[in-house]
Coordinates of C-alpha atoms in Angstrom, one line a residue:
M199 CA -164.8 -1.1 3.7
T200 CA -163.0 1.5 1.5
S201 CA -159.7 1.8 -0.4
A202 CA -156.9 3.8 1.2
T203 CA -154.8 4.2 -1.9
S204 CA -155.0 7.8 -2.2
D205 CA -156.3 10.9 -0.4
T206 CA -160.1 11.2 -0.1
I207 CA -163.0 13.1 1.6
I208 CA -164.7 11.7 4.3
W209 CA -168.2 13.2 5.2
T210 CA -169.4 13.2 8.9
G211 CA -172.7 13.0 10.2
T212 CA -173.1 15.2 13.1
Y213 CA -175.3 16.5 16.0
T214 CA -176.1 20.0 16.1
T215 CA -177.5 22.1 19.0
D216 CA -181.1 20.8 18.2
G217 CA -179.8 17.1 19.0
G218 CA -177.5 18.4 21.8
G219 CA -174.6 18.4 19.7
R220 CA -171.9 21.0 18.9
A221 CA -171.4 20.6 15.3
E222 CA -172.8 23.2 12.8
G223 CA -173.7 20.6 9.9
I224 CA -172.1 17.9 7.7
G225 CA -168.2 18.0 8.4
A226 CA -165.5 16.9 6.0
L227 CA -162.1 15.4 6.9
R228 CA -159.4 14.5 4.5
A229 CA -158.1 11.0 5.0
H230 CA -154.3 10.8 4.0
R231 CA -152.7 7.9 2.7
D232 CA -150.7 7.1 6.0
G233 CA -153.9 6.6 7.9
T234 CA -154.1 10.1 9.3
L235 CA -157.2 12.4 9.2
E236 CA -157.5 16.1 8.8
W237 CA -160.4 18.1 9.8
L238 CA -161.4 20.5 6.9
G239 CA -164.3 21.9 8.5
T240 CA -168.3 22.2 8.0
A241 CA -169.0 21.4 4.3
V242 CA -172.6 22.7 4.8
Q243 CA -174.6 24.0 7.6
A244 CA -177.4 21.6 8.6
Q245 CA -179.5 20.7 11.4
S246 CA -178.5 17.4 13.0
P247 CA -177.6 15.3 9.9
S248 CA -176.7 12.3 12.0
F249 CA -176.3 10.0 9.0
V250 CA -175.5 10.7 5.3
A251 CA -175.2 8.5 2.2
V252 CA -173.4 9.3 -1.2
H253 CA -174.8 8.7 -4.5
P254 CA -173.0 5.8 -6.4
S255 CA -172.1 8.0 -9.5
L256 CA -172.8 11.6 -8.9
P257 CA -171.3 14.1 -6.6
V258 CA -174.6 14.0 -4.4
V259 CA -174.8 13.6 -0.9
Y260 CA -178.0 12.6 1.2
A261 CA -178.6 13.5 4.8
V262 CA -181.3 13.2 7.5
A263 CA -182.3 16.2 9.6
E264 CA -183.1 13.9 12.5
Q265 CA -185.0 16.4 14.8
R266 CA -186.4 18.0 11.8
Q267 CA -188.1 15.0 10.3
M268 CA -186.8 15.6 6.8
V269 CA -184.3 14.3 4.2
Q270 CA -182.0 16.7 2.3
A271 CA -180.0 16.0 -0.9
Y272 CA -176.9 18.2 -1.4
R273 CA -174.7 18.9 -4.5
R274 CA -170.9 18.8 -4.0
T275 CA -169.7 22.1 -5.3
G276 CA -165.8 22.1 -4.3
E277 CA -163.4 20.3 -2.8
F278 CA -165.4 19.7 0.3
S279 CA -168.3 22.0 0.1
L280 CA -171.7 21.1 -0.3
E281 CA -174.9 23.0 -1.2
P282 CA -178.6 21.9 -1.1
L283 CA -180.0 20.2 -4.1
G284 CA -183.6 20.7 -4.2
P285 CA -185.9 21.3 -1.3
P286 CA -186.0 19.1 1.8
Q287 CA -188.3 15.9 1.8
P288 CA -190.5 15.2 4.5
A289 CA -189.7 12.1 6.7
G290 CA -190.8 10.8 9.8
E291 CA -190.1 11.3 13.6
A292 CA -186.3 10.9 14.3
T293 CA -185.1 10.1 10.9
C294 CA -181.8 8.6 11.7
H295 CA -180.4 6.7 8.7
V296 CA -180.3 7.1 4.9
A297 CA -179.0 4.7 2.1
V298 CA -178.6 4.7 -1.5
D299 CA -179.3 2.1 -4.0
P300 CA -176.3 1.2 -5.7
G301 CA -178.0 1.8 -9.2
G302 CA -178.7 5.4 -8.2
R303 CA -182.5 4.8 -8.4
F304 CA -183.6 5.4 -5.0
V305 CA -182.9 6.4 -1.3
T306 CA -184.1 4.8 1.6
A307 CA -184.8 6.5 5.3
A308 CA -185.2 4.9 8.4
C309 CA -187.3 6.7 11.3
W310 CA -186.4 5.7 14.8
G311 CA -189.4 7.7 16.3
D312 CA -192.4 6.3 14.5
G313 CA -190.9 3.3 12.8
Q314 CA -191.4 4.5 9.4
V315 CA -189.3 3.1 6.3
L316 CA -189.6 5.6 3.2
L317 CA -188.2 5.5 0.0
Y318 CA -187.6 8.5 -2.3
E319 CA -187.1 8.1 -5.9
L320 CA -184.3 9.9 -7.6
D321 CA -184.2 11.9 -10.8
A322 CA -181.2 11.9 -13.3
D323 CA -179.4 14.5 -11.4
G324 CA -179.7 12.7 -8.3
G325 CA -182.5 14.9 -6.9
M326 CA -185.3 13.3 -4.9
T327 CA -188.8 13.0 -6.3
G328 CA -191.3 10.5 -5.5
R329 CA -191.9 9.6 -1.7
F330 CA -193.3 6.2 -0.7
A331 CA -193.9 4.7 2.8
A332 CA -193.6 1.2 3.3
L333 CA -196.2 -0.8 5.2
P334 CA -195.6 -0.3 9.0
S335 CA -194.1 -3.1 11.0
A336 CA -196.1 -5.6 13.2
D337 CA -194.3 -6.9 16.3
P338 CA -193.9 -10.8 16.2
H339 CA -193.3 -10.7 20.0
A340 CA -196.5 -9.1 20.8
S341 CA -197.5 -11.8 22.8
M342 CA -194.5 -11.5 25.1
S343 CA -195.6 -8.0 26.3
P344 CA -199.5 -8.1 26.7
G345 CA -201.3 -4.6 27.4
R346 CA -197.9 -3.0 26.6
P347 CA -197.7 -2.4 22.8
R348 CA -193.8 -1.9 21.8
P349 CA -193.3 1.0 19.4
S350 CA -191.7 0.3 16.2
R351 CA -188.1 1.7 15.9
A352 CA -186.9 1.3 12.2
H353 CA -183.1 2.1 12.3
A354 CA -181.2 1.1 9.3
S355 CA -181.4 0.0 5.6
L356 CA -179.1 -2.2 3.6
M357 CA -178.9 -2.7 0.1
L358 CA -178.6 -6.4 -0.7
Q359 CA -176.4 -8.1 -3.2
D360 CA -179.4 -9.5 -5.0
G361 CA -181.0 -6.0 -5.3
R362 CA -183.6 -6.5 -2.4
I363 CA -183.3 -4.1 0.6
M364 CA -183.0 -5.3 4.4
T365 CA -184.2 -3.0 7.1
T366 CA -183.8 -3.4 11.0
D367 CA -186.5 -2.5 13.4
L368 CA -185.2 -2.1 17.0
G369 CA -188.5 -2.0 18.7
H370 CA -189.8 -5.2 17.2
D371 CA -186.7 -7.2 16.8
T372 CA -187.1 -7.9 13.3
L373 CA -185.2 -7.8 10.1
R374 CA -187.5 -6.9 7.1
V375 CA -187.0 -7.6 3.5
W376 CA -188.2 -5.7 0.9
N377 CA -188.2 -5.3 -3.2
Y378 CA -188.2 -2.2 -5.0
V379 CA -191.2 -1.4 -7.3
P380 CA -190.8 1.7 -9.5
G381 CA -193.8 4.1 -8.9
T382 CA -194.8 2.1 -6.0
G383 CA -191.8 2.0 -3.6
L384 CA -191.0 -0.6 -1.1
V385 CA -192.9 -3.8 -1.4
A386 CA -192.6 -6.4 1.6
D387 CA -191.0 -9.7 0.7
H388 CA -190.4 -11.5 4.0
E389 CA -189.1 -10.8 7.6
V390 CA -186.9 -12.5 10.2
A391 CA -187.8 -12.3 13.9
L392 CA -184.8 -11.9 16.1
A393 CA -184.5 -12.8 19.8
F394 CA -187.1 -10.9 22.0
G395 CA -185.5 -7.6 23.3
S396 CA -182.2 -7.7 21.3
G397 CA -183.0 -4.6 19.4
P398 CA -181.0 -5.1 15.9
R399 CA -179.7 -1.9 14.8
H400 CA -176.8 -1.8 12.0
L401 CA -175.9 -4.6 9.5
V402 CA -173.5 -5.4 6.8
Q403 CA -173.4 -8.0 4.1
H404 CA -170.5 -10.6 3.8
A405 CA -169.0 -12.0 0.5
S406 CA -170.8 -15.1 1.3
G407 CA -174.1 -13.4 0.9
N408 CA -174.9 -13.7 4.9
V409 CA -175.8 -10.6 6.5
F410 CA -174.2 -9.7 9.8
V411 CA -176.5 -7.8 12.5
V412 CA -175.4 -6.1 15.7
S413 CA -177.9 -5.7 18.3
E414 CA -178.0 -2.6 20.2
Y415 CA -179.8 -3.7 23.4
S416 CA -178.5 -7.1 23.9
V417 CA -175.1 -6.3 22.5
E418 CA -175.0 -9.5 20.3
V419 CA -174.4 -10.5 16.8
F420 CA -176.6 -12.3 14.4
I421 CA -176.0 -14.0 11.2
V422 CA -179.0 -14.5 8.6
R423 CA -178.2 -16.6 5.7
P424 CA -180.3 -16.6 2.3
E425 CA -182.0 -19.7 1.8
A426 CA -183.9 -20.5 -1.6
G427 CA -184.5 -16.6 -1.2
T428 CA -185.5 -16.5 2.3
F429 CA -183.1 -15.4 4.9
E430 CA -182.8 -17.6 7.9
L431 CA -181.1 -17.1 11.3
V432 CA -178.0 -19.3 11.5
F433 CA -176.1 -17.8 14.5
R434 CA -176.4 -15.8 17.7
G435 CA -173.5 -14.8 20.0
P436 CA -172.0 -12.2 21.8
A437 CA -170.6 -9.1 20.1
T438 CA -167.5 -8.7 22.7
S439 CA -165.1 -11.3 24.2
G440 CA -165.5 -9.6 27.7
G441 CA -169.2 -9.5 27.9
S442 CA -171.3 -6.3 28.0
Q443 CA -171.9 -4.0 31.1
S444 CA -174.7 -2.4 32.4
G445 CA -175.2 0.9 30.2
D446 CA -173.6 -0.3 27.2
S447 CA -175.3 -0.1 23.8
A448 CA -173.9 -1.5 20.5
A449 CA -173.7 0.6 17.5
E450 CA -172.1 -0.2 14.5
I451 CA -170.7 -3.4 12.6
S452 CA -168.4 -3.3 9.7
L453 CA -166.2 -5.9 7.8
G454 CA -162.4 -5.7 7.5
R455 CA -160.6 -5.5 4.0
D456 CA -160.6 -9.3 3.3
G457 CA -163.9 -10.3 5.1
R458 CA -162.0 -12.3 7.7
Y459 CA -162.9 -10.1 10.3
A460 CA -165.7 -8.0 11.6
Y461 CA -165.7 -4.8 14.0
A462 CA -168.3 -3.8 16.3
G463 CA -168.5 -0.7 18.4
V464 CA -170.0 -0.5 22.0
R465 CA -171.1 2.6 23.6
G466 CA -171.0 2.8 27.4
T467 CA -167.8 0.9 28.1
N468 CA -166.5 2.3 24.8
I469 CA -164.7 -0.6 23.1
I470 CA -164.4 -1.8 19.6
S471 CA -164.6 -5.7 19.6
T472 CA -162.9 -7.7 16.9
L473 CA -164.6 -10.6 15.8
E474 CA -163.3 -13.5 13.5
V475 CA -165.7 -14.6 10.6
A476 CA -165.6 -18.4 10.8
G477 CA -167.6 -21.2 9.3
D478 CA -167.7 -19.7 5.7
G479 CA -169.3 -16.8 6.9
T480 CA -172.0 -18.6 9.5
E481 CA -169.9 -17.6 12.7
L482 CA -168.8 -14.5 14.3
L483 CA -166.2 -15.3 17.3
P484 CA -165.2 -12.4 19.3
V485 CA -161.3 -12.4 19.9
H486 CA -160.4 -9.1 21.3
D487 CA -161.9 -5.8 23.0
M488 CA -160.1 -2.8 23.0
A489 CA -160.8 0.9 24.2
S490 CA -162.1 2.8 21.3
G491 CA -160.2 5.9 21.7
G492 CA -162.8 8.2 23.1
D493 CA -166.4 8.6 24.7
W494 CA -169.5 7.1 22.6
P495 CA -168.3 5.4 19.6
R496 CA -171.3 6.1 17.4
H497 CA -169.9 4.8 14.3
H498 CA -166.8 3.3 12.6
L499 CA -165.1 3.1 9.2
V500 CA -162.7 0.6 7.9
R501 CA -160.8 2.3 5.4
G502 CA -157.8 -0.1 3.8
S503 CA -155.7 -1.1 6.6
W504 CA -156.9 1.5 9.2
L505 CA -159.9 1.6 11.5
H506 CA -161.5 5.2 12.2
V507 CA -163.8 5.3 15.2
A508 CA -166.2 8.5 15.5
H509 CA -166.9 9.5 19.2
E510 CA -170.2 11.5 19.6
R511 CA -169.5 12.7 22.9
S512 CA -165.8 13.4 23.0
D513 CA -165.8 15.2 19.7
N514 CA -163.0 13.2 17.9
V515 CA -162.4 10.3 15.3
A516 CA -159.5 7.9 16.7
T517 CA -157.6 6.0 14.0
F518 CA -155.8 2.6 14.6
A519 CA -153.7 0.3 12.2
L520 CA -155.2 -2.9 11.6
D521 CA -152.5 -5.9 11.6
P522 CA -153.0 -7.9 8.4
A523 CA -152.6 -11.2 9.9
T524 CA -154.5 -11.0 13.1
G525 CA -156.9 -8.4 12.1
L526 CA -156.5 -6.6 15.5
P527 CA -156.1 -3.0 16.0
G528 CA -152.9 -1.7 17.1
P529 CA -152.3 1.1 19.3
L530 CA -153.8 4.6 18.7
L531 CA -152.3 6.0 15.5
H532 CA -153.8 9.4 15.2
D533 CA -156.5 11.5 16.7
V534 CA -158.3 14.5 15.1
R535 CA -160.8 16.7 16.9
T536 CA -164.1 16.7 15.2
P537 CA -167.4 18.0 16.4
S538 CA -170.2 15.8 17.7
P539 CA -169.3 13.0 14.7
T540 CA -172.1 10.6 14.3
A541 CA -170.9 8.7 10.9
L542 CA -168.3 8.4 8.8
I543 CA -169.2 7.9 5.0
P544 CA -166.6 8.2 2.1
A545 CA -167.1 10.6 -0.6
G546 CA -166.4 8.0 -3.1

């Protein structure tokens, strides 16, 4: 969730032609105080920068090159223009997510294609220096698919409130928790196994310290709670009030402004589900499903009193006003054409 008290820039991750998309690189939107968005154009040409992240204190943006197995840093040079900062760094197959340490010490990358979780240390200018690969995942459910090993599918990283890092693995149905050690990279702390075949994808941490996870394959939400330093599964439930349909896949989960509601996006039926946060952050109860405003809601962003939804296949970002009492999105407020948007990340 981000503030909406003044105009700001929102970077858009995208797919370019090498990923089957129509964009030319990282896009830029201007977010106005009335909730509307304005398409500014391409900030920098790049190859399928499907996810981007922003340095906490420097005008530096990090993006994957999903089809090219690279991560690239960019320096902001104007209102919405970017230029490469240093050479691209090698990554893994189908690098699909990047995240930045709140202290600006490192960037993590998750690779869907080969399951790699990578860490790149940063210099004083935000440039990427040392590259470290974390230990590969081992499937805790291997006995449930004898003779047919399931591939590891790392998908996202979350910087936790206590300084640790949590990553998801779609292929092995796990959450993995790491510690950062300078000069070494990610050192395994522990992991949490979720339901077989669920496919944990994206995650967000509530003010309670609990982590909310949305599962791509089973279209569910899970909650893990820290107990004496170890996260434990405390909740599992549906991500939508109406149930999932054949061909559905959940994509993103985010929190509302005051943490009383969460929002899950589901591709296929193309909906946004509003979930009430109950039990002091130990339950997620779906209360309403609504049309997302386009085709294939890949990512969404809560910005103050508004919800922006990026639609990869219909080339648009739909905006809805959020009711402060019920948390529910209202009718479509605004729609802007944006080529193949896959992520919405405020410039900060």
